[in-house]
Amino acid sequence: DGGITQSPKYLFRKEGQNVTLSCEQNLNHDAMYWYRQDPGQGLRLIYYSQIVNDFQKGDIAEGYSVSREKKESFPLTVTSAQKNPTAFYLCASSIESGRVNEKLFFGSGTQLSVL
Amino acid sequence: KQEVTQIPAALSVPEGENLVLNCSFTDSAIYNLQWFRQDPGKGLTSLLLIQSSQREQTSGRLNASLDKSSGRSTLYIAASQPGDSATYLCAVNYGNNRLAFGKGNQVVVIP
């Protein structure tokens, strides 16, 4: 089955610790995105990547880092600099970000909580 | 800055009634508008995408309209079923597939 796989489903972070959320897609999509969702809030864009080895900051990039070494993979690291990391994190992909009428496909999300 | 508002935040309807969900956005310079469905603790599923040049899109019992000049979209779900219970999110594409999302309409269909 083609799709986007996020892991783990639940993740706990200790204070001062960096944690990495995995996102893998087998849709052969060029563009990938990370969103953060807080209860009762709209999704907010953290980072996005239009092509391998390239990525741009979204609206709330502080305290996060990403890499895009392979087309299929776009991991997100939540660093100790992110003081309020508890949220539901969603990864998405689209065929190309430059084409204006492409649907986004989402993974099933990772719930990150602070211990 | 593009802001997206969805009204009402939550609603309950008896099974069989039609659902009407509203979305408004502040900047009419959009490429498209998408409606998504989200079940609790899950990711988003795209329901309909309306291009900026279109007025509406239909898929089965779902119909979405777009009035770009007034900054509004409406999602209609005909003959609601308990399985339609979910949160519905509206998002506008303002370039490079960067989306601005509303907070969602949380729907409960009562059997």
Coordinates of N, CA and C in Angstrom, one line a residue:
Chain A
D1 N 0.8 -1.2 0.0 CA 0.0 0.0 0.0 C 0.9 1.2 0.0
G2 N 0.5 2.2 -0.9 CA 1.3 3.5 -0.8 C 0.8 4.4 0.3
G3 N 1.7 5.2 0.9 CA 1.2 6.1 1.9 C 2.4 6.7 2.7
I4 N 2.0 7.3 3.7 CA 3.0 8.0 4.6 C 3.0 7.3 6.0
T5 N 4.1 7.0 6.4 CA 4.2 6.3 7.7 C 5.0 7.1 8.7
Q6 N 4.3 7.4 9.8 CA 4.9 8.2 10.9 C 5.2 7.2 12.1
S7 N 6.3 7.4 12.7 CA 6.6 6.6 13.9 C 7.5 7.4 14.9
P8 N 7.4 7.1 16.2 CA 6.4 6.3 16.8 C 5.0 6.9 16.8
K9 N 4.0 6.2 17.3 CA 2.7 6.8 17.4 C 2.7 7.7 18.7
Y10 N 3.4 7.3 19.7 CA 3.5 8.1 21.0 C 5.0 8.2 21.3
L11 N 5.3 9.4 21.8 CA 6.7 9.6 22.2 C 6.8 10.5 23.4
F12 N 7.7 10.2 24.3 CA 7.8 11.0 25.5 C 9.2 11.6 25.6
R13 N 9.3 12.8 26.0 CA 10.6 13.5 26.0 C 10.9 14.0 27.4
K14 N 12.1 13.7 27.9 CA 12.5 14.3 29.1 C 13.1 15.7 28.9
E15 N 13.1 16.5 30.0 CA 13.6 17.8 29.8 C 15.0 17.8 29.4
G16 N 15.4 18.7 28.4 CA 16.7 18.7 28.0 C 17.1 17.7 26.9
Q17 N 16.2 16.9 26.5 CA 16.5 15.8 25.6 C 16.0 16.2 24.2
N18 N 16.8 15.8 23.2 CA 16.3 15.9 21.8 C 15.6 14.6 21.4
V19 N 14.6 14.7 20.6 CA 13.9 13.5 20.1 C 13.6 13.7 18.7
T20 N 13.6 12.5 17.9 CA 13.4 12.6 16.5 C 12.2 11.8 16.1
L21 N 11.3 12.5 15.3 CA 10.1 11.9 14.8 C 10.4 11.4 13.3
S22 N 9.9 10.2 13.0 CA 10.2 9.7 11.7 C 9.0 9.9 10.8
C23 N 9.3 10.2 9.5 CA 8.3 10.2 8.5 C 8.8 9.6 7.2
E24 N 8.2 8.6 6.7 CA 8.6 7.9 5.5 C 7.4 7.9 4.5
Q25 N 7.7 8.1 3.2 CA 6.6 8.0 2.2 C 7.1 7.2 1.0
N26 N 6.2 6.4 0.5 CA 6.5 5.6 -0.7 C 5.6 6.0 -1.9
L27 N 5.2 7.3 -1.9 CA 4.3 7.8 -2.9 C 5.1 8.5 -4.0
N28 N 6.4 8.5 -3.9 CA 7.3 9.1 -4.9 C 7.0 10.6 -5.0
H29 N 6.6 11.2 -3.9 CA 6.4 12.7 -3.8 C 7.6 13.4 -3.6
D30 N 7.7 14.6 -4.3 CA 8.9 15.5 -4.1 C 8.8 16.3 -2.8
A31 N 7.6 16.8 -2.5 CA 7.5 17.7 -1.4 C 7.0 17.0 -0.1
M32 N 7.6 17.5 1.0 CA 7.2 16.9 2.3 C 7.1 18.1 3.3
Y33 N 6.2 17.9 4.3 CA 5.9 19.0 5.2 C 5.8 18.4 6.7
W34 N 6.1 19.3 7.6 CA 5.8 18.9 9.0 C 4.9 20.0 9.6
Y35 N 3.8 19.5 10.2 CA 2.8 20.4 10.9 C 2.7 20.1 12.4
R36 N 2.4 21.0 13.2 CA 2.1 20.8 14.6 C 0.7 21.2 14.8
Q37 N 0.0 20.3 15.6 CA -1.4 20.6 16.0 C -1.6 20.6 17.5
D38 N -2.1 21.7 18.0 CA -2.4 21.8 19.4 C -3.9 21.7 19.6
P39 N -4.4 21.2 20.8 CA -5.8 21.0 21.0 C -6.6 22.3 20.7
G40 N -7.6 22.2 19.9 CA -8.5 23.3 19.6 C -7.9 24.3 18.7
Q41 N -6.7 24.0 18.1 CA -6.0 25.0 17.2 C -5.9 24.4 15.8
G42 N -5.7 25.3 14.9 CA -5.4 24.9 13.5 C -4.0 24.4 13.4
L43 N -3.7 23.6 12.3 CA -2.3 23.1 12.1 C -1.4 24.3 11.8
R44 N -0.2 24.2 12.2 CA 0.8 25.2 11.9 C 2.1 24.6 11.3
L45 N 2.6 25.2 10.3 CA 3.7 24.6 9.5 C 5.0 24.9 10.2
I46 N 5.8 23.8 10.4 CA 7.1 23.9 11.0 C 8.2 24.0 10.0
Y47 N 8.3 23.0 9.1 CA 9.3 23.0 8.0 C 8.7 22.4 6.8
Y48 N 9.2 22.7 5.6 CA 8.8 22.0 4.5 C 10.0 21.8 3.5
S49 N 9.9 20.8 2.7 CA 11.0 20.5 1.8 C 10.4 20.3 0.4
Q50 N 11.0 20.9 -0.6 CA 10.5 20.8 -2.0 C 11.2 19.7 -2.7
I51 N 12.4 19.4 -2.3 CA 13.3 18.5 -3.0 C 14.4 18.0 -2.1
V52 N 15.0 16.9 -2.5 CA 16.0 16.3 -1.6 C 17.1 17.4 -1.4
N53 N 17.7 17.4 -0.2 CA 18.8 18.2 0.3 C 18.4 19.7 0.3
D54 N 17.1 20.0 0.4 CA 16.6 21.4 0.5 C 15.4 21.4 1.4
F55 N 15.4 22.4 2.3 CA 14.2 22.6 3.1 C 14.1 24.1 3.6
Q56 N 12.9 24.5 3.9 CA 12.7 25.9 4.3 C 11.9 25.9 5.6
K57 N 12.1 26.9 6.4 CA 11.4 27.1 7.6 C 10.0 27.5 7.3
G58 N 9.1 27.0 8.2 CA 7.7 27.4 8.1 C 7.4 28.5 9.1
D59 N 6.2 28.5 9.7 CA 5.9 29.6 10.6 C 6.4 29.5 12.0
I60 N 6.7 28.3 12.4 CA 7.1 28.0 13.8 C 8.3 27.1 13.9
A61 N 9.4 27.4 13.2 CA 10.5 26.5 13.1 C 11.5 26.6 14.3
E62 N 11.3 27.5 15.2 CA 12.3 27.7 16.3 C 12.2 26.5 17.2
G63 N 13.4 25.9 17.5 CA 13.4 24.7 18.4 C 13.2 23.4 17.7
Y64 N 13.2 23.4 16.4 CA 13.0 22.2 15.5 C 14.1 22.2 14.5
S65 N 14.5 21.0 14.0 CA 15.4 20.8 12.9 C 14.9 19.7 12.1
V66 N 15.3 19.7 10.8 CA 14.9 18.6 9.8 C 16.1 18.3 8.9
S67 N 16.0 17.2 8.2 CA 17.0 16.9 7.2 C 16.2 16.2 6.0
R68 N 16.7 16.2 4.8 CA 16.1 15.6 3.7 C 17.2 15.0 2.8
E69 N 17.7 13.9 3.3 CA 18.8 13.2 2.6 C 18.3 12.3 1.6
K70 N 17.1 11.8 1.8 CA 16.5 10.9 0.8 C 15.1 11.4 0.5
K71 N 14.6 11.1 -0.7 CA 13.3 11.5 -1.2 C 12.2 11.0 -0.3
E72 N 12.4 9.8 0.2 CA 11.4 9.1 1.0 C 11.2 9.5 2.4
S73 N 12.3 10.2 2.9 CA 12.4 10.4 4.4 C 12.5 11.9 4.7
F74 N 11.8 12.3 5.8 CA 11.9 13.7 6.2 C 11.8 13.7 7.7
P75 N 12.8 13.3 8.5 CA 12.7 13.3 9.9 C 12.7 14.7 10.6
L76 N 12.0 14.8 11.7 CA 11.9 16.0 12.4 C 12.5 15.8 13.8
T77 N 13.5 16.7 14.2 CA 14.1 16.6 15.5 C 13.5 17.8 16.4
V78 N 13.0 17.4 17.5 CA 12.5 18.4 18.5 C 13.6 18.6 19.5
T79 N 14.2 19.8 19.5 CA 15.4 20.0 20.3 C 15.0 20.5 21.7
S80 N 16.0 20.5 22.6 CA 15.8 21.0 23.9 C 15.4 22.5 23.9
A81 N 15.7 23.2 22.8 CA 15.3 24.6 22.7 C 13.8 24.8 22.6
Q82 N 13.1 23.8 22.2 CA 11.6 23.9 22.1 C 11.0 23.7 23.4
K83 N 10.6 24.8 24.0 CA 10.2 24.8 25.4 C 8.8 24.2 25.7
N84 N 8.0 24.2 24.6 CA 6.6 23.7 24.7 C 6.3 22.6 23.7
P85 N 7.0 21.5 23.7 CA 6.9 20.5 22.6 C 5.7 19.6 22.6
T86 N 4.9 19.6 23.7 CA 3.7 18.7 23.7 C 2.7 19.1 22.7
A87 N 2.5 18.2 21.7 CA 1.6 18.5 20.6 C 1.4 17.2 19.8
F88 N 0.5 17.3 18.8 CA 0.4 16.2 17.8 C 1.1 16.7 16.6
Y89 N 2.0 15.8 16.1 CA 2.8 16.2 14.9 C 2.4 15.4 13.7
L90 N 2.1 16.1 12.6 CA 1.7 15.5 11.4 C 2.6 15.8 10.3
C91 N 3.0 14.7 9.6 CA 3.8 14.8 8.4 C 2.9 14.7 7.1
A92 N 3.2 15.4 6.1 CA 2.4 15.4 4.9 C 3.3 15.4 3.7
S93 N 2.8 15.0 2.5 CA 3.6 15.1 1.3 C 2.6 15.5 0.1
S94 N 3.3 16.0 -0.9 CA 2.5 16.2 -2.2 C 3.5 16.0 -3.3
I95 N 2.9 15.8 -4.5 CA 3.7 15.5 -5.7 C 4.8 16.5 -5.9
E96 N 4.4 17.8 -6.0 CA 5.4 18.9 -6.1 C 4.8 20.1 -5.3
S97 N 5.6 20.8 -4.7 CA 5.0 22.0 -4.0 C 4.8 23.1 -4.9
G98 N 5.4 23.1 -6.1 CA 5.3 24.3 -7.0 C 4.0 24.2 -7.8
R99 N 3.4 23.1 -7.8 CA 2.1 23.0 -8.6 C 1.0 23.3 -7.6
V100 N 0.1 24.2 -8.1 CA -0.8 24.8 -7.1 C -2.1 24.0 -6.8
N101 N -2.3 22.9 -7.5 CA -3.6 22.2 -7.2 C -3.3 20.8 -6.8
E102 N -2.3 20.6 -6.0 CA -2.0 19.2 -5.6 C -2.5 19.0 -4.2
K103 N -3.2 17.9 -4.0 CA -3.7 17.5 -2.7 C -2.5 17.1 -1.8
L104 N -2.7 17.4 -0.5 CA -1.7 16.9 0.5 C -2.2 15.6 1.1
F105 N -1.3 14.7 1.3 CA -1.5 13.4 1.9 C -0.8 13.4 3.3
F106 N -1.6 13.0 4.3 CA -1.1 13.1 5.7 C -0.8 11.7 6.2
G107 N 0.2 11.7 7.1 CA 0.4 10.5 7.9 C -0.6 10.4 9.1
S108 N -0.4 9.4 9.9 CA -1.4 9.2 11.0 C -1.0 10.0 12.3
G109 N 0.2 10.6 12.3 CA 0.6 11.5 13.4 C 1.4 10.8 14.5
T110 N 2.1 11.7 15.2 CA 2.9 11.3 16.4 C 2.5 12.2 17.6
Q111 N 2.0 11.6 18.7 CA 1.7 12.5 19.9 C 3.0 12.5 20.7
L112 N 3.5 13.7 20.9 CA 4.7 13.9 21.7 C 4.3 14.6 23.0
S113 N 4.7 14.0 24.1 CA 4.4 14.5 25.5 C 5.7 14.7 26.3
V114 N 5.7 15.6 27.2 CA 6.9 15.8 28.0 C 6.7 15.2 29.4
L115 N 7.8 14.4 29.8 CA 7.7 13.7 31.1 C 8.0 14.7 32.2
Chain B
K1 N -1.4 38.6 6.8 CA -1.3 37.2 7.1 C -2.7 36.5 6.9
Q2 N -2.6 35.4 6.3 CA -3.9 34.7 6.0 C -4.4 34.1 7.3
E3 N -5.7 34.4 7.6 CA -6.4 33.8 8.8 C -7.6 33.1 8.3
V4 N -7.8 31.9 8.8 CA -8.9 31.0 8.4 C -9.8 30.8 9.7
T5 N -11.1 31.0 9.5 CA -12.0 30.9 10.6 C -13.1 29.9 10.2
Q6 N -13.5 29.0 11.2 CA -14.5 28.0 10.9 C -15.6 28.1 12.0
I7 N -16.8 28.2 11.5 CA -18.0 28.4 12.3 C -19.1 27.4 11.9
P8 N -19.7 26.7 12.8 CA -19.5 26.7 14.3 C -18.3 25.8 14.6
A9 N -17.8 26.0 15.8 CA -16.7 25.2 16.3 C -17.1 23.7 16.5
A10 N -18.3 23.6 17.0 CA -18.9 22.2 17.2 C -20.4 22.3 17.0
L11 N -20.9 21.1 16.5 CA -22.3 21.0 16.3 C -22.7 19.5 16.4
S12 N -24.0 19.3 16.8 CA -24.6 18.0 16.8 C -25.8 18.0 16.0
V13 N -26.0 17.0 15.2 CA -27.3 16.9 14.4 C -27.8 15.5 14.4
P14 N -29.1 15.4 14.3 CA -29.7 14.0 14.2 C -29.4 13.4 12.9
E15 N -29.2 12.1 12.9 CA -29.0 11.3 11.7 C -30.0 11.7 10.6
G16 N -29.5 11.9 9.4 CA -30.4 12.2 8.3 C -30.5 13.6 7.9
E17 N -30.2 14.5 8.9 CA -30.2 15.9 8.5 C -29.0 16.3 7.7
N18 N -29.1 17.4 7.0 CA -28.0 17.9 6.2 C -27.1 18.7 7.1
L19 N -25.8 18.6 6.8 CA -24.8 19.4 7.6 C -24.3 20.6 6.7
V20 N -24.1 21.7 7.4 CA -23.6 22.9 6.7 C -22.4 23.4 7.5
L21 N -21.2 23.4 7.0 CA -20.1 23.9 7.7 C -19.5 25.1 7.0
N22 N -19.1 26.1 7.7 CA -18.6 27.3 7.1 C -17.2 27.6 7.4
C23 N -16.5 28.2 6.4 CA -15.1 28.5 6.5 C -14.9 29.9 5.8
S24 N -14.2 30.8 6.5 CA -13.9 32.1 5.9 C -12.4 32.4 6.0
F25 N -11.9 33.2 5.1 CA -10.5 33.5 5.1 C -10.3 34.9 4.7
T26 N -9.2 35.5 5.2 CA -9.1 37.0 5.1 C -8.5 37.5 3.8
D27 N -7.6 36.7 3.2 CA -7.0 37.1 2.0 C -7.5 36.3 0.8
S28 N -8.1 37.0 -0.2 CA -8.7 36.2 -1.3 C -7.6 35.8 -2.3
A29 N -6.3 36.1 -2.1 CA -5.3 35.6 -3.0 C -4.9 34.2 -2.7
I30 N -5.7 33.3 -3.1 CA -5.4 31.8 -2.8 C -5.3 31.1 -4.1
Y31 N -4.6 29.9 -4.0 CA -4.6 29.1 -5.2 C -5.7 28.0 -5.1
N32 N -6.0 27.5 -4.0 CA -7.1 26.6 -3.8 C -7.5 26.5 -2.4
L33 N -8.6 25.8 -2.1 CA -9.1 25.5 -0.8 C -9.4 24.1 -0.7
Q34 N -9.0 23.5 0.4 CA -9.2 22.1 0.7 C -10.0 21.9 1.9
W35 N -10.9 20.9 1.9 CA -11.6 20.4 3.1 C -11.0 19.0 3.5
F36 N -10.7 18.9 4.7 CA -10.2 17.6 5.3 C -11.1 17.1 6.4
R37 N -11.0 15.8 6.6 CA -11.6 15.2 7.7 C -10.6 14.6 8.6
Q38 N -10.8 14.8 9.9 CA -9.8 14.2 10.9 C -10.6 13.5 12.0
D39 N -10.3 12.2 12.2 CA -10.9 11.4 13.3 C -10.0 11.6 14.5
P40 N -10.5 11.4 15.7 CA -9.7 11.6 16.9 C -8.4 10.8 16.9
G41 N -7.3 11.5 17.1 CA -6.0 10.9 17.2 C -5.4 10.4 15.9
K42 N -6.0 10.8 14.8 CA -5.6 10.4 13.5 C -5.1 11.5 12.6
G43 N -4.6 11.2 11.5 CA -4.2 12.2 10.5 C -5.3 12.7 9.7
L44 N -5.0 13.6 8.7 CA -6.1 14.2 7.9 C -6.3 13.5 6.6
T45 N -7.5 13.4 6.2 CA -7.9 12.8 4.9 C -8.5 13.9 4.1
S46 N -8.0 14.1 2.9 CA -8.5 15.1 2.0 C -9.8 14.7 1.4
L47 N -10.8 15.6 1.5 CA -12.2 15.3 1.0 C -12.4 15.9 -0.3
L48 N -12.2 17.2 -0.4 CA -12.4 18.0 -1.6 C -11.4 19.1 -1.8
L49 N -11.0 19.3 -3.0 CA -10.1 20.4 -3.3 C -10.8 21.3 -4.4
I50 N -10.9 22.6 -4.1 CA -11.5 23.5 -5.0 C -10.5 24.5 -5.5
Q51 N -10.3 24.5 -6.8 CA -9.3 25.4 -7.4 C -9.9 26.9 -7.3
S52 N -9.0 27.8 -7.3 CA -9.4 29.2 -7.1 C -10.3 29.7 -8.2
S53 N -10.3 29.0 -9.4 CA -11.1 29.4 -10.5 C -12.5 28.7 -10.5
Q54 N -12.7 27.8 -9.6 CA -13.9 27.0 -9.5 C -14.8 27.6 -8.5
R55 N -16.1 27.2 -8.6 CA -17.2 27.7 -7.7 C -17.6 26.6 -6.7
E56 N -17.4 25.3 -7.2 CA -17.8 24.2 -6.3 C -17.2 22.9 -6.8
Q57 N -17.2 21.9 -5.9 CA -16.8 20.6 -6.1 C -17.7 19.6 -5.4
T58 N -17.9 18.5 -6.0 CA -18.9 17.5 -5.5 C -18.2 16.1 -5.4
S59 N -18.5 15.4 -4.4 CA -18.0 14.0 -4.3 C -19.0 13.3 -3.4
G60 N -19.9 12.5 -4.1 CA -20.9 11.7 -3.4 C -21.8 12.6 -2.6
R61 N -21.9 12.4 -1.3 CA -22.9 13.3 -0.5 C -22.2 14.6 -0.1
L62 N -21.0 14.8 -0.5 CA -20.3 16.1 -0.2 C -20.3 17.1 -1.3
N63 N -20.6 18.3 -0.9 CA -20.5 19.4 -1.9 C -19.8 20.6 -1.2
A64 N -18.8 21.2 -1.9 CA -18.1 22.3 -1.3 C -18.2 23.5 -2.3
S65 N -18.5 24.6 -1.8 CA -18.6 25.8 -2.6 C -17.5 26.8 -2.2
L66 N -17.1 27.7 -3.2 CA -16.1 28.6 -2.9 C -16.5 30.0 -3.5
D67 N -16.5 31.0 -2.7 CA -16.7 32.4 -3.1 C -15.4 33.1 -2.8
K68 N -14.5 33.2 -3.7 CA -13.2 33.7 -3.4 C -13.2 35.2 -3.1
S69 N -14.1 35.9 -3.8 CA -14.1 37.4 -3.6 C -14.6 37.8 -2.2
S70 N -15.5 37.0 -1.6 CA -16.0 37.3 -0.3 C -15.2 36.5 0.8
G71 N -14.3 35.6 0.4 CA -13.5 34.9 1.3 C -14.3 33.8 2.1
R72 N -15.1 33.1 1.4 CA -15.9 32.1 2.1 C -16.0 30.8 1.3
S73 N -16.1 29.7 2.1 CA -16.4 28.4 1.5 C -17.4 27.7 2.4
T74 N -18.2 26.8 1.9 CA -19.2 26.1 2.6 C -19.1 24.6 2.2
L75 N -19.1 23.7 3.2 CA -19.1 22.3 3.0 C -20.5 21.8 3.4
Y76 N -21.2 21.1 2.4 CA -22.5 20.5 2.7 C -22.3 19.0 2.7
I77 N -22.9 18.4 3.7 CA -22.9 16.9 3.7 C -24.4 16.6 3.8
A78 N -24.8 15.9 2.8 CA -26.2 15.5 2.7 C -26.5 14.3 3.5
A79 N -27.7 14.2 4.0 CA -28.2 13.0 4.7 C -27.2 12.4 5.6
S80 N -26.8 13.2 6.7 CA -25.7 12.8 7.5 C -25.9 11.4 8.2
Q81 N -24.8 10.8 8.4 CA -24.8 9.4 9.0 C -23.9 9.5 10.3
P82 N -24.1 8.5 11.2 CA -23.2 8.5 12.4 C -21.7 8.4 12.0
G83 N -21.4 7.8 10.9 CA -20.0 7.7 10.4 C -19.4 9.0 10.0
D84 N -20.3 10.0 9.8 CA -19.8 11.3 9.4 C -19.2 12.1 10.6
S85 N -19.4 11.6 11.8 CA -18.9 12.2 13.0 C -17.4 12.3 13.0
A86 N -16.9 13.5 13.1 CA -15.4 13.8 12.9 C -15.2 15.3 13.0
T87 N -14.0 15.7 12.9 CA -13.6 17.1 12.8 C -13.3 17.4 11.4
Y88 N -13.9 18.5 10.8 CA -13.7 18.9 9.5 C -12.9 20.2 9.4
L89 N -11.8 20.1 8.7 CA -10.8 21.2 8.7 C -10.8 21.8 7.3
C90 N -10.8 23.1 7.2 CA -10.7 23.9 6.0 C -9.3 24.5 5.9
A91 N -8.7 24.5 4.7 CA -7.3 25.0 4.6 C -7.2 25.7 3.2
V92 N -6.5 26.9 3.2 CA -6.3 27.6 2.0 C -4.9 27.5 1.6
N93 N -4.6 27.3 0.3 CA -3.2 27.2 -0.2 C -2.8 28.6 -0.7
Y94 N -1.8 29.2 0.0 CA -1.3 30.5 -0.4 C 0.0 30.5 -1.1
G95 N 0.4 29.3 -1.6 CA 1.6 29.2 -2.4 C 2.5 28.1 -2.0
N96 N 3.1 27.4 -3.0 CA 4.1 26.3 -2.7 C 3.4 25.3 -1.8
N97 N 2.1 25.1 -1.9 CA 1.4 24.2 -1.1 C 1.5 24.4 0.4
R98 N 1.8 25.7 0.7 CA 1.7 26.1 2.1 C 0.3 26.4 2.4
L99 N -0.2 25.7 3.5 CA -1.6 25.8 3.8 C -1.8 26.6 5.1
A100 N -2.9 27.4 5.2 CA -3.3 28.0 6.4 C -4.6 27.3 6.8
F101 N -4.6 26.8 8.0 CA -5.8 25.9 8.4 C -6.7 26.7 9.4
G102 N -8.0 26.4 9.3 CA -8.9 26.8 10.4 C -8.8 25.8 11.6
K103 N -9.5 26.1 12.6 CA -9.4 25.3 13.8 C -10.4 24.0 13.8
G104 N -11.2 24.0 12.8 CA -12.1 22.9 12.6 C -13.5 23.0 13.0
N105 N -14.4 22.2 12.4 CA -15.8 22.1 12.9 C -15.9 20.6 13.4
Q106 N -16.2 20.5 14.7 CA -16.3 19.2 15.3 C -17.8 18.8 15.2
V107 N -18.0 17.7 14.5 CA -19.4 17.3 14.2 C -19.7 15.9 14.9
V108 N -20.9 15.9 15.5 CA -21.4 14.7 16.0 C -22.8 14.4 15.4
V109 N -22.9 13.3 14.8 CA -24.2 12.9 14.2 C -24.9 11.9 15.1
I110 N -26.0 12.2 15.6 CA -26.7 11.4 16.6 C -27.6 10.4 16.0
P111 N -27.4 9.1 16.3 CA -28.3 8.1 15.6 C -29.7 8.2 16.0

